[in-house]
Amino acid sequence: MVCKEAFVQTTSHTGEYIAPCGRIVIFGASGDLAKRKLIPALYRLFSQGMLPQDFSIVGVGRTAFTDASFRQHLQESLADTADSDDRSSHFCSHITYLTADPTRTEQLSPLVAERHLGGASLYYLATPPDLYAPIVATLAELGLNQQDKGISRLVVEKPFGHDLDSARQLDRQLHTYFNEEQIYRIDHYLGKETVQNLLVLRFANTMFEVLWNRNMVDFIEITAAEFLGVEKRGAYYEQAGAVRDMLQNHLLQVLAMVAMEPPATISADALRDEAVKVMRFFRPLSAADLRSNLVLGQYLGSRVRHEDLLGYREELGVAADSRTETYVALKMWIDSWRWEGVPFYLRTGKRLPTRVTEVVLHFRKSPHPFFRAGAPVNNLIIRIQPDEGILVSFGLKQPGSGFVVQDVAMDFHYSELANSAIPDAYERLLLDALKGDATLFARSDEVEACWSFIQPILDYLQDPAHALYGYAAGTWGPQEADQLLAADGHAWRFPCKNLTGVQYCAL
Ligand code: BG6
């Protein structure tokens, strides 16, 4: 197939640049990610007129499907997303399926004939990571990494390696056939609207930036809590654990956005340069940090809202004596001019009381002798999900005699912005990959910097005697994580109490 308007730029009705034609080839198309995230995100882009006029989606997998049965398989996820039956059928008419072993060149050869010459091709790796290198080699054998007949980009899902060495090795394998400019590593947290909004909050306003440093900030916490357990992903999670699954990528990327210096321009390279720069200021974790500043936990069975929840070791695919962590809390430091002396507390876990991701900046207390005792809470909460928004809390005088200080808050909720449905992270990232905008994708040096920082924890996890604390499902993790902050005179913010207590989760 040849693009009618090869290399001509066109714009969608929202004015965004999109290639005139293109195709998205999804490897691992019969899997959960394609069904739950990628296809619904592509549908929403289609429905908003954001996909190229002439586009196709090709699912590739070993599971045998015909075009019709693959479309049928996707129906369930589209049923929740589709806004009209006609549009959904029109969208499905662009989808085909290739039953193939993606490591066998001859089985992938139909991809050559069906190429949109002059358009953009995205090769999306949504398979188990051990297939990444063989698939990339097969694509190269077929010449599909070449850009002489059209744009060719590789979109890679995490995990990018299992540790520092394997991440470097994967990088070498990808770079054998694709240039860095062709590789789009997905960290879906970077696609979240409120994570990007951190940049606007910090750099488009003057009033926050003057507070954003060690002179004003006492400590910072980043929480990514999930209520769900490992669900059907026990086998994967046994190899990953919370450190690899969430801390190494999502939390450190959010941390970089919170802590970075202003980039010279809002462009892919400038932003990623600043992210890497601040990562290089992360203080390396010492043996003492691993002993005192790291808390690992694993959820235990519990009864929550009249439901019996399994403990991690009872989940499908999990060993009965597993020592994989489902919770991690870490106190760390950034030895930069801006942040020297400010502790950063990061925590993430499964089977916590609720799903919430937020960043909290705790400001220093008033130095005034009169107000110092019982000083009000001064903090800025950036709620990444759900109920996306921002809250500032401070103290004001209670009406009446004397100076009794009361905590008050000013808040902003995205839901209050008219006409502003928040796009799903995958929607934004797929569109950016089609447009060739790599700003929100992790660059190879960023990924390596994150693995380097985390590697001492991975080494520590190898030690069978490492400390691992149990916590009941539906609670905020092991008590040792509270002590981590209490030792510094600090405390986590609890957006909602344990599920045995108050269930409302306040912003
Ligand atoms: C994924 C992890 O990257 O992020 C999952 O593999 C986790 O284990 C998920 O549940 C959390 O993403 P979100 O967008 O629901 O916060």
PDB file of N, CA and C and ligand atoms in Angstrom, residues 36-37 157-159 186-189 192 224-226 228-231 233 236-237 240-242 244-246 249-250 348-350 355-357 384-385 424-426, ligand 1:
ATOM      1  N   ARG A  36      -7.101  -4.409  27.112  1.00  0.00           N
ATOM      2  CA  ARG A  36      -7.600  -3.477  28.136  1.00  0.00           C
ATOM      3  C   ARG A  36      -7.201  -2.037  27.865  1.00  0.00           C
ATOM      4  N   LYS A  37      -6.005  -1.841  27.294  1.00  0.00           N
ATOM      5  CA  LYS A  37      -5.478  -0.468  27.213  1.00  0.00           C
ATOM      6  C   LYS A  37      -5.300   0.031  25.785  1.00  0.00           C
ATOM      7  N   GLU A 157       7.267  -1.692  25.763  1.00  0.00           N
ATOM      8  CA  GLU A 157       6.640  -1.678  27.085  1.00  0.00           C
ATOM      9  C   GLU A 157       7.680  -2.008  28.147  1.00  0.00           C
ATOM     10  N   LYS A 158       7.480  -1.544  29.364  1.00  0.00           N
ATOM     11  CA  LYS A 158       8.334  -1.995  30.450  1.00  0.00           C
ATOM     12  C   LYS A 158       8.054  -3.457  30.759  1.00  0.00           C
ATOM     13  N   PRO A 159       8.882  -4.251  31.374  1.00  0.00           N
ATOM     14  CA  PRO A 159      10.151  -3.838  31.961  1.00  0.00           C
ATOM     15  C   PRO A 159      11.268  -3.752  30.921  1.00  0.00           C
ATOM     16  N   ILE A 186       7.836   3.134  26.805  1.00  0.00           N
ATOM     17  CA  ILE A 186       6.629   3.596  27.499  1.00  0.00           C
ATOM     18  C   ILE A 186       6.778   3.476  29.010  1.00  0.00           C
ATOM     19  N   ASP A 187       6.617   4.595  29.694  1.00  0.00           N
ATOM     20  CA  ASP A 187       6.366   4.567  31.132  1.00  0.00           C
ATOM     21  C   ASP A 187       5.029   5.272  31.253  1.00  0.00           C
ATOM     22  N   HIS A 188       3.957   4.513  31.440  1.00  0.00           N
ATOM     23  CA  HIS A 188       2.640   5.139  31.270  1.00  0.00           C
ATOM     24  C   HIS A 188       2.364   6.234  32.304  1.00  0.00           C
ATOM     25  N   TYR A 189       3.161   6.283  33.388  1.00  0.00           N
ATOM     26  CA  TYR A 189       2.971   7.386  34.350  1.00  0.00           C
ATOM     27  C   TYR A 189       3.293   8.734  33.705  1.00  0.00           C
ATOM     28  N   LYS A 192       0.352  10.340  32.091  1.00  0.00           N
ATOM     29  CA  LYS A 192      -0.770  10.817  32.913  1.00  0.00           C
ATOM     30  C   LYS A 192      -0.785  12.337  32.905  1.00  0.00           C
ATOM     31  N   ALA A 224       2.269   5.848  45.696  1.00  0.00           N
ATOM     32  CA  ALA A 224       1.464   5.228  44.640  1.00  0.00           C
ATOM     33  C   ALA A 224       0.869   3.969  45.257  1.00  0.00           C
ATOM     34  N   ALA A 225      -0.373   4.093  45.706  1.00  0.00           N
ATOM     35  CA  ALA A 225      -1.027   2.984  46.400  1.00  0.00           C
ATOM     36  C   ALA A 225      -2.051   2.334  45.485  1.00  0.00           C
ATOM     37  N   GLU A 226      -2.181   1.027  45.624  1.00  0.00           N
ATOM     38  CA  GLU A 226      -3.211   0.315  44.853  1.00  0.00           C
ATOM     39  C   GLU A 226      -4.022  -0.534  45.807  1.00  0.00           C
ATOM     40  N   LEU A 228      -5.897  -3.069  44.508  1.00  0.00           N
ATOM     41  CA  LEU A 228      -5.856  -4.404  43.900  1.00  0.00           C
ATOM     42  C   LEU A 228      -4.621  -5.179  44.351  1.00  0.00           C
ATOM     43  N   GLY A 229      -4.745  -6.503  44.332  1.00  0.00           N
ATOM     44  CA  GLY A 229      -3.588  -7.360  44.588  1.00  0.00           C
ATOM     45  C   GLY A 229      -2.909  -7.656  43.261  1.00  0.00           C
ATOM     46  N   VAL A 230      -2.254  -8.804  43.157  1.00  0.00           N
ATOM     47  CA  VAL A 230      -1.563  -9.093  41.897  1.00  0.00           C
ATOM     48  C   VAL A 230      -2.494  -9.671  40.834  1.00  0.00           C
ATOM     49  N   GLU A 231      -3.734  -9.908  41.200  1.00  0.00           N
ATOM     50  CA  GLU A 231      -4.731 -10.427  40.242  1.00  0.00           C
ATOM     51  C   GLU A 231      -4.206 -11.686  39.550  1.00  0.00           C
ATOM     52  N   ARG A 233      -1.592 -11.871  37.665  1.00  0.00           N
ATOM     53  CA  ARG A 233      -0.214 -11.684  37.198  1.00  0.00           C
ATOM     54  C   ARG A 233       0.810 -12.237  38.185  1.00  0.00           C
ATOM     55  N   TYR A 236       4.265 -13.305  36.735  1.00  0.00           N
ATOM     56  CA  TYR A 236       5.118 -12.161  36.378  1.00  0.00           C
ATOM     57  C   TYR A 236       5.625 -11.471  37.650  1.00  0.00           C
ATOM     58  N   TYR A 237       4.702 -11.254  38.589  1.00  0.00           N
ATOM     59  CA  TYR A 237       5.035 -10.436  39.751  1.00  0.00           C
ATOM     60  C   TYR A 237       6.086 -11.111  40.635  1.00  0.00           C
ATOM     61  N   ALA A 240       9.144  -9.869  39.484  1.00  0.00           N
ATOM     62  CA  ALA A 240       9.302  -8.413  39.506  1.00  0.00           C
ATOM     63  C   ALA A 240       9.350  -7.894  40.940  1.00  0.00           C
ATOM     64  N   GLY A 241       8.213  -7.933  41.639  1.00  0.00           N
ATOM     65  CA  GLY A 241       8.136  -7.330  42.964  1.00  0.00           C
ATOM     66  C   GLY A 241       7.975  -5.826  42.813  1.00  0.00           C
ATOM     67  N   ALA A 242       7.605  -5.179  43.924  1.00  0.00           N
ATOM     68  CA  ALA A 242       7.266  -3.760  43.880  1.00  0.00           C
ATOM     69  C   ALA A 242       8.446  -2.877  43.479  1.00  0.00           C
ATOM     70  N   ARG A 244      10.922  -3.465  41.270  1.00  0.00           N
ATOM     71  CA  ARG A 244      11.081  -3.415  39.807  1.00  0.00           C
ATOM     72  C   ARG A 244       9.802  -2.921  39.119  1.00  0.00           C
ATOM     73  N   ASP A 245       8.666  -3.331  39.670  1.00  0.00           N
ATOM     74  CA  ASP A 245       7.395  -3.073  38.987  1.00  0.00           C
ATOM     75  C   ASP A 245       6.984  -1.600  39.059  1.00  0.00           C
ATOM     76  N   MET A 246       7.282  -0.943  40.162  1.00  0.00           N
ATOM     77  CA  MET A 246       6.775   0.433  40.342  1.00  0.00           C
ATOM     78  C   MET A 246       7.871   1.436  40.716  1.00  0.00           C
ATOM     79  N   ASN A 249      10.720   2.529  37.969  1.00  0.00           N
ATOM     80  CA  ASN A 249      10.276   3.288  36.799  1.00  0.00           C
ATOM     81  C   ASN A 249       9.309   4.400  37.200  1.00  0.00           C
ATOM     82  N   HIS A 250       8.052   4.054  37.499  1.00  0.00           N
ATOM     83  CA  HIS A 250       7.022   5.077  37.700  1.00  0.00           C
ATOM     84  C   HIS A 250       7.392   6.079  38.811  1.00  0.00           C
ATOM     85  N   THR A 348       5.121   2.553  47.687  1.00  0.00           N
ATOM     86  CA  THR A 348       4.147   1.985  46.758  1.00  0.00           C
ATOM     87  C   THR A 348       3.808   0.586  47.242  1.00  0.00           C
ATOM     88  N   GLY A 349       2.583   0.172  46.998  1.00  0.00           N
ATOM     89  CA  GLY A 349       2.223  -1.174  47.432  1.00  0.00           C
ATOM     90  C   GLY A 349       0.897  -1.610  46.866  1.00  0.00           C
ATOM     91  N   LYS A 350       0.734  -2.913  46.854  1.00  0.00           N
ATOM     92  CA  LYS A 350      -0.544  -3.495  46.447  1.00  0.00           C
ATOM     93  C   LYS A 350      -1.327  -3.839  47.705  1.00  0.00           C
ATOM     94  N   ARG A 355      -6.810   3.099  45.841  1.00  0.00           N
ATOM     95  CA  ARG A 355      -5.913   3.427  44.737  1.00  0.00           C
ATOM     96  C   ARG A 355      -5.716   4.939  44.742  1.00  0.00           C
ATOM     97  N   VAL A 356      -4.524   5.345  45.017  1.00  0.00           N
ATOM     98  CA  VAL A 356      -4.239   6.789  45.014  1.00  0.00           C
ATOM     99  C   VAL A 356      -2.758   7.006  44.715  1.00  0.00           C
ATOM    100  N   THR A 357      -2.489   8.001  43.866  1.00  0.00           N
ATOM    101  CA  THR A 357      -1.102   8.408  43.632  1.00  0.00           C
ATOM    102  C   THR A 357      -1.022   9.895  43.908  1.00  0.00           C
ATOM    103  N   ILE A 384      -2.311  12.834  41.681  1.00  0.00           N
ATOM    104  CA  ILE A 384      -2.130  12.356  40.299  1.00  0.00           C
ATOM    105  C   ILE A 384      -3.299  11.492  39.857  1.00  0.00           C
ATOM    106  N   GLN A 385      -3.845  10.721  40.775  1.00  0.00           N
ATOM    107  CA  GLN A 385      -5.039   9.930  40.473  1.00  0.00           C
ATOM    108  C   GLN A 385      -5.603   9.356  41.757  1.00  0.00           C
ATOM    109  N   ASP A 424      -6.732   9.142  28.773  1.00  0.00           N
ATOM    110  CA  ASP A 424      -5.988   8.041  29.358  1.00  0.00           C
ATOM    111  C   ASP A 424      -4.519   8.168  28.920  1.00  0.00           C
ATOM    112  N   ALA A 425      -3.613   7.694  29.791  1.00  0.00           N
ATOM    113  CA  ALA A 425      -2.181   7.832  29.500  1.00  0.00           C
ATOM    114  C   ALA A 425      -1.813   7.186  28.158  1.00  0.00           C
ATOM    115  N   TYR A 426      -2.386   6.011  27.862  1.00  0.00           N
ATOM    116  CA  TYR A 426      -2.021   5.314  26.624  1.00  0.00           C
ATOM    117  C   TYR A 426      -2.499   6.073  25.396  1.00  0.00           C
TER     118      TYR A 426
HETATM  119  C1  BG6 B   1       2.047  -1.119  35.977  1.00  0.00           C
HETATM  120  C2  BG6 B   1       2.419  -2.201  36.931  1.00  0.00           C
HETATM  121  O1  BG6 B   1       3.177  -0.627  35.331  1.00  0.00           O
HETATM  122  O2  BG6 B   1       1.413  -0.054  36.677  1.00  0.00           O
HETATM  123  C3  BG6 B   1       1.186  -2.706  37.672  1.00  0.00           C
HETATM  124  O3  BG6 B   1       3.019  -3.277  36.242  1.00  0.00           O
HETATM  125  C4  BG6 B   1       0.469  -1.564  38.328  1.00  0.00           C
HETATM  126  O4  BG6 B   1       1.516  -3.684  38.635  1.00  0.00           O
HETATM  127  C5  BG6 B   1       0.217  -0.436  37.330  1.00  0.00           C
HETATM  128  O5  BG6 B   1      -0.759  -2.061  38.818  1.00  0.00           O
HETATM  129  C6  BG6 B   1      -0.340   0.782  38.029  1.00  0.00           C
HETATM  130  O6  BG6 B   1      -0.741   1.701  37.070  1.00  0.00           O
HETATM  131  P1  BG6 B   1      -1.912   2.720  37.371  1.00  0.00           P
HETATM  132  O7  BG6 B   1      -1.981   3.555  36.136  1.00  0.00           O
HETATM  133  O8  BG6 B   1      -3.136   1.911  37.629  1.00  0.00           O
HETATM  134  O9  BG6 B   1      -1.485   3.486  38.573  1.00  0.00           O
END
